[in-house]
Tab-separated table of C-alpha atoms in Angstrom:
chain	number	residue	atom	x	y	z
W	1	UNK	CA	119.636	-71.116	-297.987
W	2	UNK	CA	118.675	-74.596	-296.764
W	3	UNK	CA	116.877	-74.665	-293.444
W	4	UNK	CA	118.046	-77.253	-290.944
W	5	UNK	CA	115.476	-79.432	-289.245
W	6	UNK	CA	115.456	-78.964	-285.524
W	7	UNK	CA	115.850	-82.227	-283.645
W	8	UNK	CA	115.326	-80.382	-280.404
W	9	UNK	CA	111.766	-79.491	-281.435
W	10	UNK	CA	110.930	-83.150	-281.587
W	11	UNK	CA	112.195	-83.676	-278.062
W	12	UNK	CA	115.045	-85.889	-276.988
W	13	UNK	CA	114.303	-89.619	-276.935
W	14	UNK	CA	114.273	-91.263	-273.534
W	15	UNK	CA	117.627	-92.701	-272.605
W	16	UNK	CA	116.064	-95.684	-270.821
W	17	UNK	CA	113.720	-98.550	-271.530
W	18	UNK	CA	110.387	-97.864	-269.814
W	19	UNK	CA	109.474	-101.543	-269.645
W	20	UNK	CA	112.797	-102.501	-268.060
W	21	UNK	CA	112.645	-99.579	-265.626
W	22	UNK	CA	109.174	-100.653	-264.528
W	23	UNK	CA	110.389	-104.220	-264.017
W	24	UNK	CA	113.230	-102.975	-261.822
W	25	UNK	CA	110.752	-100.915	-259.798
W	26	UNK	CA	108.616	-104.016	-259.334
W	27	UNK	CA	111.569	-106.017	-258.077
W	28	UNK	CA	112.551	-103.253	-255.655
W	29	UNK	CA	109.039	-102.862	-254.220
W	30	UNK	CA	108.732	-106.656	-254.028
W	31	UNK	CA	111.939	-106.994	-252.023
W	32	UNK	CA	111.589	-103.993	-249.702
W	33	UNK	CA	107.862	-103.259	-249.649
W	34	UNK	CA	106.157	-99.984	-250.436
W	35	UNK	CA	107.097	-98.185	-247.217
W	36	UNK	CA	110.618	-99.616	-247.151
W	37	UNK	CA	111.418	-98.479	-250.686
W	38	UNK	CA	112.811	-94.963	-251.014
W	39	UNK	CA	112.952	-92.778	-254.102
W	40	UNK	CA	116.721	-93.240	-254.074
W	41	UNK	CA	116.230	-97.025	-254.112
W	42	UNK	CA	113.937	-96.659	-257.100
W	43	UNK	CA	116.070	-94.284	-259.154
W	44	UNK	CA	119.182	-96.395	-258.589
W	45	UNK	CA	117.392	-99.639	-259.471
W	46	UNK	CA	115.653	-98.126	-262.501
W	47	UNK	CA	118.759	-96.313	-263.735
W	48	UNK	CA	117.032	-92.941	-263.988
W	49	UNK	CA	116.999	-89.634	-262.122
W	50	UNK	CA	114.081	-88.235	-260.156
W	51	UNK	CA	112.878	-85.799	-262.846
W	52	UNK	CA	112.691	-88.689	-265.323
W	53	UNK	CA	110.842	-90.855	-262.813
W	54	UNK	CA	108.268	-88.142	-262.140
W	55	UNK	CA	107.881	-87.246	-265.819
W	56	UNK	CA	107.397	-90.854	-266.922
W	57	UNK	CA	105.695	-92.605	-264.014
W	58	UNK	CA	104.386	-89.872	-261.716
W	59	UNK	CA	105.092	-89.948	-257.984
W	60	UNK	CA	105.995	-92.998	-255.899
W	61	UNK	CA	102.366	-93.944	-255.269
W	62	UNK	CA	101.451	-93.725	-258.960
W	63	UNK	CA	104.487	-95.809	-259.870
W	64	UNK	CA	103.489	-98.400	-257.295
W	65	UNK	CA	100.022	-98.676	-258.845
W	66	UNK	CA	101.644	-99.354	-262.218
W	67	UNK	CA	103.819	-101.984	-260.538
W	68	UNK	CA	100.744	-103.647	-259.005
W	69	UNK	CA	99.146	-103.830	-262.462
W	70	UNK	CA	102.284	-105.414	-263.882
W	71	UNK	CA	102.488	-107.864	-260.979
W	72	UNK	CA	98.855	-108.846	-261.523
W	73	UNK	CA	99.340	-109.294	-265.265
W	74	UNK	CA	102.476	-111.386	-264.939
W	75	UNK	CA	103.313	-112.888	-261.580
W	76	UNK	CA	99.748	-113.655	-260.470
W	77	UNK	CA	98.151	-114.435	-263.819
W	78	UNK	CA	97.659	-117.975	-262.487
W	79	UNK	CA	94.809	-116.666	-260.325
W	80	UNK	CA	92.761	-115.677	-263.378
W	81	UNK	CA	93.759	-118.816	-265.252
W	82	UNK	CA	92.633	-120.966	-262.304
W	83	UNK	CA	89.084	-119.643	-262.681
W	84	UNK	CA	88.921	-121.457	-266.041
W	85	UNK	CA	89.455	-124.868	-264.453
W	86	UNK	CA	86.498	-127.229	-264.995
W	87	UNK	CA	85.634	-127.814	-261.327
W	88	UNK	CA	85.623	-125.742	-258.158
W	89	UNK	CA	88.112	-128.070	-256.524
W	90	UNK	CA	90.503	-127.731	-259.447
W	91	UNK	CA	90.131	-123.956	-259.178
W	92	UNK	CA	91.153	-124.110	-255.534
W	93	UNK	CA	94.028	-126.518	-256.135
W	94	UNK	CA	95.496	-124.446	-258.939
W	95	UNK	CA	95.231	-121.209	-256.984
W	96	UNK	CA	96.857	-122.585	-253.860
W	97	UNK	CA	99.634	-124.360	-255.712
W	98	UNK	CA	100.172	-121.179	-257.724
W	99	UNK	CA	100.751	-119.228	-254.525
W	100	UNK	CA	103.264	-121.808	-253.316
W	101	UNK	CA	105.085	-121.743	-256.667
W	102	UNK	CA	105.240	-117.935	-256.601
W	103	UNK	CA	106.588	-117.477	-253.086
W	104	UNK	CA	109.053	-120.396	-253.214
W	105	UNK	CA	110.500	-119.629	-256.657
W	106	UNK	CA	114.209	-118.922	-255.998
W	107	UNK	CA	114.092	-116.198	-258.652
W	108	UNK	CA	111.502	-114.256	-256.608
W	109	UNK	CA	111.534	-112.611	-253.194
W	110	UNK	CA	109.966	-115.126	-250.771
W	111	UNK	CA	106.706	-113.238	-250.371
W	112	UNK	CA	103.693	-111.891	-252.215
W	113	UNK	CA	103.964	-108.216	-253.164
W	114	UNK	CA	100.238	-107.716	-252.721
W	115	UNK	CA	100.013	-109.382	-249.303
W	116	UNK	CA	103.110	-107.567	-248.067
W	117	UNK	CA	101.669	-104.247	-249.218
W	118	UNK	CA	98.342	-104.908	-247.508
W	119	UNK	CA	100.146	-105.460	-244.208
W	120	UNK	CA	102.440	-102.442	-244.477
W	121	UNK	CA	99.795	-99.937	-245.639
W	122	UNK	CA	97.512	-100.415	-242.655
W	123	UNK	CA	95.935	-96.956	-242.341
W	124	UNK	CA	92.317	-97.336	-243.567
W	125	UNK	CA	92.282	-93.645	-244.512
W	126	UNK	CA	95.290	-94.040	-246.798
W	127	UNK	CA	94.156	-94.019	-250.478
W	128	UNK	CA	96.699	-96.721	-251.239
W	129	UNK	CA	95.300	-98.932	-248.471
W	130	UNK	CA	91.824	-98.391	-249.888
W	131	UNK	CA	92.950	-99.363	-253.371
W	132	UNK	CA	94.691	-102.500	-252.101
W	133	UNK	CA	91.535	-103.426	-250.205
W	134	UNK	CA	89.453	-102.900	-253.321
W	135	UNK	CA	91.783	-105.098	-255.362
W	136	UNK	CA	91.472	-107.826	-252.737
W	137	UNK	CA	87.694	-107.532	-252.778
W	138	UNK	CA	87.624	-107.668	-256.586
W	139	UNK	CA	89.661	-110.857	-256.558
W	140	UNK	CA	87.397	-112.417	-253.954
W	141	UNK	CA	84.292	-111.418	-255.943
W	142	UNK	CA	85.693	-113.145	-259.041
W	143	UNK	CA	86.313	-116.347	-257.073
W	144	UNK	CA	82.860	-116.183	-255.506
W	145	UNK	CA	81.259	-115.773	-258.929
W	146	UNK	CA	83.103	-118.886	-260.132
W	147	UNK	CA	81.879	-120.863	-257.117
W	148	UNK	CA	78.329	-119.587	-257.622
W	149	UNK	CA	78.501	-120.963	-261.141
W	150	UNK	CA	79.819	-124.251	-259.789
W	151	UNK	CA	76.903	-124.360	-257.361
W	152	UNK	CA	74.378	-123.818	-260.173
W	153	UNK	CA	76.051	-126.549	-262.210
W	154	UNK	CA	75.816	-128.999	-259.305
W	155	UNK	CA	79.587	-129.053	-258.920
W	156	UNK	CA	79.334	-127.807	-255.312
W	157	UNK	CA	77.074	-129.305	-252.632
W	158	UNK	CA	73.992	-127.200	-251.903
W	159	UNK	CA	75.101	-126.594	-248.311
W	160	UNK	CA	78.330	-124.879	-249.405
W	161	UNK	CA	78.170	-121.077	-249.345
W	162	UNK	CA	80.144	-119.746	-252.355
W	163	UNK	CA	80.928	-116.495	-250.512
W	164	UNK	CA	82.337	-118.300	-247.464
W	165	UNK	CA	84.343	-120.677	-249.645
W	166	UNK	CA	85.811	-117.800	-251.654
W	167	UNK	CA	86.769	-116.005	-248.437
W	168	UNK	CA	88.365	-119.183	-247.118
W	169	UNK	CA	90.495	-119.598	-250.251
W	170	UNK	CA	91.644	-115.963	-250.200
W	171	UNK	CA	92.476	-116.214	-246.488
W	172	UNK	CA	94.578	-119.359	-246.960
W	173	UNK	CA	96.390	-117.844	-249.949
W	174	UNK	CA	97.247	-114.629	-248.100
W	175	UNK	CA	98.215	-116.599	-245.012
W	176	UNK	CA	100.650	-118.752	-246.970
W	177	UNK	CA	102.244	-115.604	-248.371
W	178	UNK	CA	102.810	-114.291	-244.856
W	179	UNK	CA	104.201	-117.678	-243.768
W	180	UNK	CA	106.621	-117.699	-246.701
W	181	UNK	CA	107.840	-114.201	-245.838
W	182	UNK	CA	108.729	-115.438	-242.344
W	183	UNK	CA	110.673	-118.426	-243.651
W	184	UNK	CA	108.197	-121.262	-244.245
W	185	UNK	CA	109.554	-123.827	-246.693
W	186	UNK	CA	107.886	-125.171	-249.807
W	187	UNK	CA	107.271	-128.476	-248.046
W	188	UNK	CA	105.559	-126.730	-245.156
W	189	UNK	CA	103.386	-124.659	-247.463
W	190	UNK	CA	102.352	-127.715	-249.457
W	191	UNK	CA	101.273	-129.294	-246.181
W	192	UNK	CA	99.053	-126.247	-245.624
W	193	UNK	CA	97.572	-126.750	-249.094
W	194	UNK	CA	96.912	-130.421	-248.384
W	195	UNK	CA	95.210	-129.593	-245.096
W	196	UNK	CA	93.118	-126.822	-246.673
W	197	UNK	CA	92.000	-129.108	-249.485
W	198	UNK	CA	90.764	-131.630	-246.941
W	199	UNK	CA	88.324	-128.967	-245.770
W	200	UNK	CA	87.166	-128.213	-249.313
W	201	UNK	CA	84.348	-130.005	-251.127
W	202	UNK	CA	85.314	-132.648	-253.648
């Protein structure tokens, strides 16, 4: 007697696209913020039920970390690419214009997911707040390292502190994200960039 192969033993295939579900989670968190996004918001946007969400992505916090990684890899890739510019000033210009492009793109929510999350997760004892702070610090360290190289190459004046300059750039970038979330236009943000560049070394 022929024995039938059991398809059940192999497990049922997922009825949803993980990549697409993660993208929908990103869009939901981006629009409503971490605290403003409920599990119901997520399951409806992702087209899955709660057991599937937990089984595939973990809890809400774990899912949000995956979303932050995706956001960093895609939406804010310009920050890493800017570090490859030949001069410190070009690094700064590309970063700041990249922020403006991101938050004024009509296809995106008018804010930065990372900056919005930093503001909403304000409890310093919250593990998520600590991770967001560490990600910010890591980004600032990368910019500082690029400016330190520029200083060694003679691209920055000797009286310019790479750490202070990196902190200035990060502060302006985050500030523009907050301004955009409260309704600042592209023209207004570009004026901020122009003003900030006047304070930067040439």
